[in-house]
PDB file of C-alpha atoms in Angstrom:
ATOM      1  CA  UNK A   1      11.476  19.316  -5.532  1.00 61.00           C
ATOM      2  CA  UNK A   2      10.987  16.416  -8.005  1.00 87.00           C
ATOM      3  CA  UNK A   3       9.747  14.087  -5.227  1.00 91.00           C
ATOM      4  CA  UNK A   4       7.894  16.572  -3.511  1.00 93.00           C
ATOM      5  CA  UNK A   5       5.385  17.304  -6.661  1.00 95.00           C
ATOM      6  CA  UNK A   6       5.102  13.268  -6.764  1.00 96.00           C
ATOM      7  CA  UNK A   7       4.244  13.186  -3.594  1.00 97.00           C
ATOM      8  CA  UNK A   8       1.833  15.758  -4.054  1.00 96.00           C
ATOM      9  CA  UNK A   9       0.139  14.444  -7.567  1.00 97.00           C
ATOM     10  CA  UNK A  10       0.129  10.714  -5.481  1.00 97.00           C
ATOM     11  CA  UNK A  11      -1.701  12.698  -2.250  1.00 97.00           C
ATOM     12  CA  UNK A  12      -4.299  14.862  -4.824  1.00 98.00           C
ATOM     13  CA  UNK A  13      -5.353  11.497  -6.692  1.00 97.00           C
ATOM     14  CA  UNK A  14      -5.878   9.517  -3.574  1.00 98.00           C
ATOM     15  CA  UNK A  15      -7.789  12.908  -2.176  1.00 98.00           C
ATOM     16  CA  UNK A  16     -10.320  12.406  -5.111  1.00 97.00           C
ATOM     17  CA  UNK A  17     -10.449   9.185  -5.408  1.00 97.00           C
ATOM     18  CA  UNK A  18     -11.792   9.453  -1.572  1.00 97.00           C
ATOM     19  CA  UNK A  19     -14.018  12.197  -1.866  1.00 97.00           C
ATOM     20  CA  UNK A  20     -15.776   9.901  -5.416  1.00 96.00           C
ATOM     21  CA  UNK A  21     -16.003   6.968  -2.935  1.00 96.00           C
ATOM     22  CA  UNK A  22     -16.972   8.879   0.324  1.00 95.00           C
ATOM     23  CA  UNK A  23     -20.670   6.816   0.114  1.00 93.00           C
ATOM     24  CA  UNK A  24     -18.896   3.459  -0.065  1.00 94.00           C
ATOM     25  CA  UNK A  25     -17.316   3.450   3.645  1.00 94.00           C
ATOM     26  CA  UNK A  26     -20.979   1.705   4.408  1.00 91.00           C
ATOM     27  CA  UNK A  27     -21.134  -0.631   2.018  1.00 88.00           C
ATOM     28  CA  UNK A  28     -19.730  -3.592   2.597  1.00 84.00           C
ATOM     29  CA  UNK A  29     -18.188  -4.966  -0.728  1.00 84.00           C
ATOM     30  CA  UNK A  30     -16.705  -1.336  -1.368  1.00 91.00           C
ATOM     31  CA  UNK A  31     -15.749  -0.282   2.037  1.00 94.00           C
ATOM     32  CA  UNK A  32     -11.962  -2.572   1.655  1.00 94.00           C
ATOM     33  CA  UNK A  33     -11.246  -0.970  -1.577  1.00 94.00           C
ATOM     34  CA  UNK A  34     -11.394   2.250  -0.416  1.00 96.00           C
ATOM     35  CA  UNK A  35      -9.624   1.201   2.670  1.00 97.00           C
ATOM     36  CA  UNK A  36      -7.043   0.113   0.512  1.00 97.00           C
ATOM     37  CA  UNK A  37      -7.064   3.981  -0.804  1.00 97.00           C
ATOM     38  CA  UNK A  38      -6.819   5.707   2.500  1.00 97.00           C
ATOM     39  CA  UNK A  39      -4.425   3.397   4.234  1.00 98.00           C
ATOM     40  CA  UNK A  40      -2.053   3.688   0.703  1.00 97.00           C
ATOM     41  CA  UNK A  41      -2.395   7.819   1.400  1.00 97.00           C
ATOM     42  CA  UNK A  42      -1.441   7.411   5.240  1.00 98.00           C
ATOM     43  CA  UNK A  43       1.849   5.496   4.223  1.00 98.00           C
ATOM     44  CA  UNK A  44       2.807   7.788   1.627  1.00 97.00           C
ATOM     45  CA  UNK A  45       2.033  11.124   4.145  1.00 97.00           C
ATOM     46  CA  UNK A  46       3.868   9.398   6.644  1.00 97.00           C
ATOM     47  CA  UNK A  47       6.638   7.929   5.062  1.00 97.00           C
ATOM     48  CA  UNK A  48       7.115  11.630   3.454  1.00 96.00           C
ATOM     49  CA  UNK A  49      10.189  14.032   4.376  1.00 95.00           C
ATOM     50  CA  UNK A  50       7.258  16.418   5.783  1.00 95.00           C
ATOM     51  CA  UNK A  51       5.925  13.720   8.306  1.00 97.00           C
ATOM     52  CA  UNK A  52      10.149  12.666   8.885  1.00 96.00           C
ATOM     53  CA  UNK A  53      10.456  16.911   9.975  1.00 95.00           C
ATOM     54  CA  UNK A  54       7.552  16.774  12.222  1.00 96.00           C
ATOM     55  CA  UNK A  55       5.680  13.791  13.461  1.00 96.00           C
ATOM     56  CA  UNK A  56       9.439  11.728  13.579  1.00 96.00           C
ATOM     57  CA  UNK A  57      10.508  14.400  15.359  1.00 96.00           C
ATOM     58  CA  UNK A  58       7.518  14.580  18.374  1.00 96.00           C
ATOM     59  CA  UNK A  59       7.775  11.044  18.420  1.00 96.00           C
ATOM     60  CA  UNK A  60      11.478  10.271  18.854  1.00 96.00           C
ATOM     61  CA  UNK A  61      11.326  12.371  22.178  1.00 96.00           C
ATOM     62  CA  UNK A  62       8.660  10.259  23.064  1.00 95.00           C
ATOM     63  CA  UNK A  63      10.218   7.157  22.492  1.00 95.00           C
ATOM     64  CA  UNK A  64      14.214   7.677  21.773  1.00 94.00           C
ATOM     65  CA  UNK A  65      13.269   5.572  18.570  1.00 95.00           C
ATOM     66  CA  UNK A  66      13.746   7.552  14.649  1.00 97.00           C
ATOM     67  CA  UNK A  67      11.462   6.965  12.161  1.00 97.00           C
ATOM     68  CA  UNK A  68       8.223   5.637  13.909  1.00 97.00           C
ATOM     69  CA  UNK A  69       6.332   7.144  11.445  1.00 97.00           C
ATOM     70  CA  UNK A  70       7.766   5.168   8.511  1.00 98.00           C
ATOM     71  CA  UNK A  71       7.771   2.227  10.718  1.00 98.00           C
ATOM     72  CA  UNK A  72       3.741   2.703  10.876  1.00 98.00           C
ATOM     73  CA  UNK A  73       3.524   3.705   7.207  1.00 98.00           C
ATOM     74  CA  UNK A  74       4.729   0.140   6.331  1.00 98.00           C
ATOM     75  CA  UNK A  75       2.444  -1.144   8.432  1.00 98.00           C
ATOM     76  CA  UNK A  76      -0.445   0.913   6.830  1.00 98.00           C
ATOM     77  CA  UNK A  77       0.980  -0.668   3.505  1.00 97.00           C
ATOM     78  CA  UNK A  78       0.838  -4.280   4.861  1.00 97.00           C
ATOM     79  CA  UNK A  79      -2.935  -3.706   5.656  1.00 97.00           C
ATOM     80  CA  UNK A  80      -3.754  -2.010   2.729  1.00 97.00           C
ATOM     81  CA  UNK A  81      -2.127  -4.898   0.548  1.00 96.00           C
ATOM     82  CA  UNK A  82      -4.542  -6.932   2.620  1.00 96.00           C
ATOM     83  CA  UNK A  83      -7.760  -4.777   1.980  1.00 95.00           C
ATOM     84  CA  UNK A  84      -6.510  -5.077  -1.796  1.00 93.00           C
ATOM     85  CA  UNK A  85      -7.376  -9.066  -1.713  1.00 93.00           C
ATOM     86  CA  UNK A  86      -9.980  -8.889   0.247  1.00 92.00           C
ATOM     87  CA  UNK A  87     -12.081  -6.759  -1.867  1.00 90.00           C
ATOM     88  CA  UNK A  88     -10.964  -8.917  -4.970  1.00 89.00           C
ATOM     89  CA  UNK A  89     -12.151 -12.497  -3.205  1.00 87.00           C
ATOM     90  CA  UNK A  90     -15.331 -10.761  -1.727  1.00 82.00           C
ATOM     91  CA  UNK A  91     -16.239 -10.220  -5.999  1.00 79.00           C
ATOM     92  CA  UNK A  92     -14.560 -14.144  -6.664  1.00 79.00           C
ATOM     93  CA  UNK A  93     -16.364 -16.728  -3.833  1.00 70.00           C
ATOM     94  CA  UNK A  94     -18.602 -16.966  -1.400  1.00 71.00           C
ATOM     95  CA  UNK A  95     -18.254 -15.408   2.034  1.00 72.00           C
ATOM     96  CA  UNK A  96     -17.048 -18.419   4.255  1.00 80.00           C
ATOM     97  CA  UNK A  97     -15.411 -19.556   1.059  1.00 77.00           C
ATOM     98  CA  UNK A  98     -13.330 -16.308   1.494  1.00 80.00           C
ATOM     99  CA  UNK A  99     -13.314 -15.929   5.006  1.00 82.00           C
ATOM    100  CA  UNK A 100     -10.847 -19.011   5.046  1.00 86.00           C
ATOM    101  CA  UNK A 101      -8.997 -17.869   2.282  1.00 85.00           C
ATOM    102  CA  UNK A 102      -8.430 -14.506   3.233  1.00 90.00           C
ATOM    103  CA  UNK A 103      -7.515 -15.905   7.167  1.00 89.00           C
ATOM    104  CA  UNK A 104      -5.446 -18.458   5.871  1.00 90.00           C
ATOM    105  CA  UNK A 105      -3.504 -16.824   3.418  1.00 92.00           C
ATOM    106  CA  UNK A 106      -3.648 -12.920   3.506  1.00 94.00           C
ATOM    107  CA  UNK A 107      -4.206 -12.342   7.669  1.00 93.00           C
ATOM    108  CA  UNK A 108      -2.010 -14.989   9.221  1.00 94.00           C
ATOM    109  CA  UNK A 109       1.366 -13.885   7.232  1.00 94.00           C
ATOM    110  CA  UNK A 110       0.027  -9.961   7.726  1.00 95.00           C
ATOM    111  CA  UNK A 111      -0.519 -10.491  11.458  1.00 94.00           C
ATOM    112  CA  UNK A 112       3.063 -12.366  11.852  1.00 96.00           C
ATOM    113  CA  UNK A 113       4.828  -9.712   9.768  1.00 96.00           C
ATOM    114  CA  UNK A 114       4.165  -6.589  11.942  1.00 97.00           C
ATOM    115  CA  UNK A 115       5.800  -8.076  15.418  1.00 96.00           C
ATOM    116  CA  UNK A 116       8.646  -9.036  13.078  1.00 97.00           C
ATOM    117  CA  UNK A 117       9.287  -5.833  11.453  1.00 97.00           C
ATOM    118  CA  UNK A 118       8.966  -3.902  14.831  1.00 97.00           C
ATOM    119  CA  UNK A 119      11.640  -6.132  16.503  1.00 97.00           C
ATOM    120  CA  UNK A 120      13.815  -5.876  13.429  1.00 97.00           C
ATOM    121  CA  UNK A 121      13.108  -2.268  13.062  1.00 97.00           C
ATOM    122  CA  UNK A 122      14.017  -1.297  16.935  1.00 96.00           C
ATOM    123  CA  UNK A 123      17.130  -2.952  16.883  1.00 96.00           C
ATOM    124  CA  UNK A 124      19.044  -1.621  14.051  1.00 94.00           C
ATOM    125  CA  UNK A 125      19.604   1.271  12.407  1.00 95.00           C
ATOM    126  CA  UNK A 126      16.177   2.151  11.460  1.00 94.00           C
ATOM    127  CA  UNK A 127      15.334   3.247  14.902  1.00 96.00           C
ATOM    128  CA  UNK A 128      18.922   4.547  15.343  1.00 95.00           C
ATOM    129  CA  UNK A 129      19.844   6.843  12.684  1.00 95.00           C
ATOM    130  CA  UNK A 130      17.387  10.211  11.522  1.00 95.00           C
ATOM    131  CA  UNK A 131      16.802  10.492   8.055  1.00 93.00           C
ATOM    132  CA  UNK A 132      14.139  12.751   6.670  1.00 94.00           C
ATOM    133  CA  UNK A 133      13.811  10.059   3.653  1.00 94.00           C
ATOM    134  CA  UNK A 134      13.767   6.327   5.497  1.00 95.00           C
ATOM    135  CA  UNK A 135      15.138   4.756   1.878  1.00 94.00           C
ATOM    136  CA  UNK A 136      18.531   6.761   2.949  1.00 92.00           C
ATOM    137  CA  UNK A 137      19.190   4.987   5.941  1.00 94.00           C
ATOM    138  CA  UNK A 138      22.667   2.959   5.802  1.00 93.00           C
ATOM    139  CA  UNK A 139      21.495  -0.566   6.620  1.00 94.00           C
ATOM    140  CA  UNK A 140      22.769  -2.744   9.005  1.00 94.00           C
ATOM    141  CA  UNK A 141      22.063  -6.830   9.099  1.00 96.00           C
ATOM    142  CA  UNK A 142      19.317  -6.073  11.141  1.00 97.00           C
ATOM    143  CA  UNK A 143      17.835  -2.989   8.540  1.00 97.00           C
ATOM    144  CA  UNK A 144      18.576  -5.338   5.723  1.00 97.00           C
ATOM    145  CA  UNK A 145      16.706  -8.033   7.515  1.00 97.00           C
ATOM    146  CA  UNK A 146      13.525  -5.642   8.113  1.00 98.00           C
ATOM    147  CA  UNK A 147      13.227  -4.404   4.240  1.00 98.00           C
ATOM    148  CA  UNK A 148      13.451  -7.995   3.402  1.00 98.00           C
ATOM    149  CA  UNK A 149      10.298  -8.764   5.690  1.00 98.00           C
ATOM    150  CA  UNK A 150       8.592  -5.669   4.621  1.00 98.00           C
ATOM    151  CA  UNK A 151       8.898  -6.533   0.730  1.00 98.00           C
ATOM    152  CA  UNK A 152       8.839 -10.222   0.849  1.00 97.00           C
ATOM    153  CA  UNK A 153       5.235  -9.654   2.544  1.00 97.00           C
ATOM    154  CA  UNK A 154       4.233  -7.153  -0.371  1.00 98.00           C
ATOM    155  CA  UNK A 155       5.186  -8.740  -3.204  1.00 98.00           C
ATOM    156  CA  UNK A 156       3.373 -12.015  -1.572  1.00 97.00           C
ATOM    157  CA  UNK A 157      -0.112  -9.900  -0.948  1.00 97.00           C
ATOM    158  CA  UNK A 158       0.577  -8.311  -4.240  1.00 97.00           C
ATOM    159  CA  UNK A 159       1.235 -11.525  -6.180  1.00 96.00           C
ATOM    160  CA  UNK A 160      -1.752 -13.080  -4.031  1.00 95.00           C
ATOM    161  CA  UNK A 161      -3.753 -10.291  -5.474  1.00 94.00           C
ATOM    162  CA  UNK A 162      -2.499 -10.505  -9.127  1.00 95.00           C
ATOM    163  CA  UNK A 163      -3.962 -13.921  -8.891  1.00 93.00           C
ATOM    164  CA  UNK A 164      -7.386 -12.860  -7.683  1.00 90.00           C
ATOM    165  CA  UNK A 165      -7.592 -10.562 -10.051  1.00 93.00           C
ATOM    166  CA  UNK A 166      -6.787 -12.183 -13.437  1.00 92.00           C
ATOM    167  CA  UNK A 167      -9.706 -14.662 -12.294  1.00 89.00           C
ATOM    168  CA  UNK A 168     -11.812 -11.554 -11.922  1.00 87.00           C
ATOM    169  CA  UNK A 169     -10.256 -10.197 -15.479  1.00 89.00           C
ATOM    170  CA  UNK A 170     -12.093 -13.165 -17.452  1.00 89.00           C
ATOM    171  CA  UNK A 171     -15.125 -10.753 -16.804  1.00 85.00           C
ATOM    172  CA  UNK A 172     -15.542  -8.366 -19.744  1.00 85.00           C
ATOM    173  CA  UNK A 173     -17.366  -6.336 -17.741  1.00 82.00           C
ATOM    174  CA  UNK A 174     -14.333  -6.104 -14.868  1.00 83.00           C
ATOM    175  CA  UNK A 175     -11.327  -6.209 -17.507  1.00 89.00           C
ATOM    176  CA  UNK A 176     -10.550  -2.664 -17.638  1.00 90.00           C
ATOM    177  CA  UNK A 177     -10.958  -2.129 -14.024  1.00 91.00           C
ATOM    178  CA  UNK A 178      -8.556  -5.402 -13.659  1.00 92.00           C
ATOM    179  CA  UNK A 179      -5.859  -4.018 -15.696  1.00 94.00           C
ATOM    180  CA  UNK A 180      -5.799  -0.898 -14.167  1.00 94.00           C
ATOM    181  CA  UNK A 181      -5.584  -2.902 -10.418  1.00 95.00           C
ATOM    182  CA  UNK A 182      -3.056  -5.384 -12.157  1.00 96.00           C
ATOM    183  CA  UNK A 183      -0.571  -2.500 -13.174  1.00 97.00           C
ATOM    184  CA  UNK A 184      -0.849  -0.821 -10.109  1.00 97.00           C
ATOM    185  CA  UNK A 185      -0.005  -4.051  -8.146  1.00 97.00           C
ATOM    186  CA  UNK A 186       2.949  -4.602 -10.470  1.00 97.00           C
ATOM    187  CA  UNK A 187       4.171  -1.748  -9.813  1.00 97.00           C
ATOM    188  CA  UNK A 188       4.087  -1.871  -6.212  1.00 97.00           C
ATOM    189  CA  UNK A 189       5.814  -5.089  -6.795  1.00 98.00           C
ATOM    190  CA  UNK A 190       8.602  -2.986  -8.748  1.00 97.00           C
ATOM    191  CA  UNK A 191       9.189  -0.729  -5.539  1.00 97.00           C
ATOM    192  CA  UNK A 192       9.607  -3.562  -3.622  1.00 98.00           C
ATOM    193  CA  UNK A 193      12.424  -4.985  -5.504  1.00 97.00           C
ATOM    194  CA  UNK A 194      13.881  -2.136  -6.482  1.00 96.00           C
ATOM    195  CA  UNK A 195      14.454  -1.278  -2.030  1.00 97.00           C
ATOM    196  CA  UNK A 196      15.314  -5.288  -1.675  1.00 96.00           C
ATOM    197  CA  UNK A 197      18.427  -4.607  -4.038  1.00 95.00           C
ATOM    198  CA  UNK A 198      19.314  -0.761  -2.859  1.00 94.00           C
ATOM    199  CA  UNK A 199      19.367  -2.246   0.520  1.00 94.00           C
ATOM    200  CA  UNK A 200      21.677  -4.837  -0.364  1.00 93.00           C
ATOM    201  CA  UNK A 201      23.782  -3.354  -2.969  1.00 90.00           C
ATOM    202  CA  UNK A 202      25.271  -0.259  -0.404  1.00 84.00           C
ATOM    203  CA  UNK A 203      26.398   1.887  -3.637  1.00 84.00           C
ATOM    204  CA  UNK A 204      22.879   1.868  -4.949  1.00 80.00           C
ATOM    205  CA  UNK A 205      21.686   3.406  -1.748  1.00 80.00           C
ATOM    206  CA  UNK A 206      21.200   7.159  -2.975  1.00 80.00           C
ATOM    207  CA  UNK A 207      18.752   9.508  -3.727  1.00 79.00           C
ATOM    208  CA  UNK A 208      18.168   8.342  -7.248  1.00 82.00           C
ATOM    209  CA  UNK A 209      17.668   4.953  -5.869  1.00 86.00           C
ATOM    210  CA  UNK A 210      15.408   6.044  -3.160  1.00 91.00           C
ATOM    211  CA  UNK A 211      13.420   8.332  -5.782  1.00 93.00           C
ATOM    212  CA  UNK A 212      13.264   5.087  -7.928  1.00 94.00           C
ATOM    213  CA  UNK A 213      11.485   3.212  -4.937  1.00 96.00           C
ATOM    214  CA  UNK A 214       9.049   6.469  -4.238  1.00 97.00           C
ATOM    215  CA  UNK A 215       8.258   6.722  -8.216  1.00 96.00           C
ATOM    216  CA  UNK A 216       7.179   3.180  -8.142  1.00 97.00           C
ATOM    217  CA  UNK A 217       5.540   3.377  -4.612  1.00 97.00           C
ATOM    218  CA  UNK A 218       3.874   6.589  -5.745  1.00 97.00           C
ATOM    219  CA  UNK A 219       2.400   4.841  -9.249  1.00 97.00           C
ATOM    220  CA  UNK A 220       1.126   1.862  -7.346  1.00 97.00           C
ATOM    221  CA  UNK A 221      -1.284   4.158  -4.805  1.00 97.00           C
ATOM    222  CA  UNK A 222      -2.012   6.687  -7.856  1.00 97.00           C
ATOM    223  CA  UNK A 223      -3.097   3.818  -9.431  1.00 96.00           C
ATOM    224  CA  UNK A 224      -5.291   2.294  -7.141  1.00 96.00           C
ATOM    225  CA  UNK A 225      -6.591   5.650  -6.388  1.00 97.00           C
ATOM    226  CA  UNK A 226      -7.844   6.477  -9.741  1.00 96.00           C
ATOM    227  CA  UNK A 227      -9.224   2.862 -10.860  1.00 95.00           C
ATOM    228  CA  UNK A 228     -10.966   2.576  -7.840  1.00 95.00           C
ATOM    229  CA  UNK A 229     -12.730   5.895  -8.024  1.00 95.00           C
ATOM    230  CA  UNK A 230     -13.614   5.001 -12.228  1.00 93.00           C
ATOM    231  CA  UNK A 231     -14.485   1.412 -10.929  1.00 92.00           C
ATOM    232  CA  UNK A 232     -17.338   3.228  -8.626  1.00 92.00           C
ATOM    233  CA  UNK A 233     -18.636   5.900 -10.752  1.00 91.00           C
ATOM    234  CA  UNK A 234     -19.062   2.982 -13.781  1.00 88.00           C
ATOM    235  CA  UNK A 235     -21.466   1.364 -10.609  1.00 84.00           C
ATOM    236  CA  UNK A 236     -23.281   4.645 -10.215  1.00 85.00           C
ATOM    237  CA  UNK A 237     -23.878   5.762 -13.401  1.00 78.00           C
ATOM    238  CA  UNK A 238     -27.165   4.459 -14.087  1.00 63.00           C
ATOM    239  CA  UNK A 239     -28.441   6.337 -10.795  1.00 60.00           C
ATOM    240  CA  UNK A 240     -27.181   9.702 -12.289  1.00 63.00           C
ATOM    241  CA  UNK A 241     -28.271   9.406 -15.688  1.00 58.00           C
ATOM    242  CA  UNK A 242     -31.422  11.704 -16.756  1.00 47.00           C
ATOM    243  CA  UNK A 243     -33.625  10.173 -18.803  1.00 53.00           C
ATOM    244  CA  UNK A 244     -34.300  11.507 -22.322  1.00 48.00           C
TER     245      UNK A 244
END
């Protein structure tokens, strides 16, 4: 019950933070934060126990493989991670100066993580044992080896991120936005560790340490969610306000 209302509260903020932003999928220096928003919702909804019941379901008797659907929800994670920096170098250089960047640094270890986590992830018991909750799974080497992947990558794009964004804190216009993307980040960060050591520590891998990874998870997209959508109505204000 406990992870269900987080998982609602984390699905309702990301909702509105959507529905504030709907105007921005057009505009280009918006359209990756709110990206960002919607690809941290489709990892959450299919990571979920609800997606595990249904969608894991349909598509294990596709493919004979469990837990697709989490398998995809990291990968919507990975991206999003990605839209995260993106958005915060598009405000920091100039576009081929960040066009490099970003390939160099952000899409090259994104685009080599994927194939990596799939092979890893069909292999072992990811794709061999159902669990409505994916953080339950008993990991094998090969388990072990894909959570490592899948949270070394994060807390790279994270930290890359963190980076961006204290540069683009030295702004007093962008600080409270900043700190609002910086504590979100760090605690996406948190969830990452947090599965790194209840996938290598077997006692720790419970349902208190899998809620521990979801609260974390759960605070990073909330948080996004609800900076990004104060972030754009600070932008619009002055087209809403009636003069005096």
């Amino acid at each position: 019950m406990a992870l269900a209302t987080l998982l609602v509260i984390t699905l309702a903020c990301i909702a509105w933070s959507l529905w504030i932003r709907r105007v921005t999928w057009t505009c280009r220096w918006e359209v990756a934060a709110t990206l960002n928003i919607a690809l941290q919702g489709a990892a959450v909804l299919l990571m979920s126990p609800w997606a595990s019941e249904t969608l894991g379901r349909w598509l294990h008797t596709l493919t004979g493989k469990w837990n697709l659907e989490d398998y995809i929800g990291h990968d919507c994670y990975i991206v999003a991670a990605s839209a995260v920096i993106y958005n915060t170098l598009g405000r920091l250089a100039d576009d081929d100066a960040m066009q490099r960047s970003f390939k160099q640094y952000v899409e090259r270890p994104a685009t080599l993580c994927i194939p990596l986590l799939l092979v890893t992830f069909s292999i072992g018991n990811g794709a061999k044992m159902y669990a409505a909750d994916f953080f339950t799974v008993p990991t094998d080497f090969w388990l072990n080896l894909y959570w490592l992947l899948l949270c070394g990558t994060l807390i790279y794009l994270l930290s890359y991120g963190i980076r961006a964004t204290l540069v683009l804190r030295r702004d007093p216009r962008s600080r409270t936005i900043a700190n609002f993307y910086l504590v979100a980040s760090l605690c996406g960060i948190l969830a990452c560790v947090v599965r790194i050591v209840t996938a290598y520590v077997t006692p720790l891998q419970t349902i208190t340490g899998s809620n521990l990874v979801w609260l974390f998870a759960c605070l990073c997209g909330a948080g996004f969610a609800l900076a990004s959508a104060r972030s754009w109505r600070i932008k619009t204000r002055w087209f809403t306000k009636v003069p005096h």
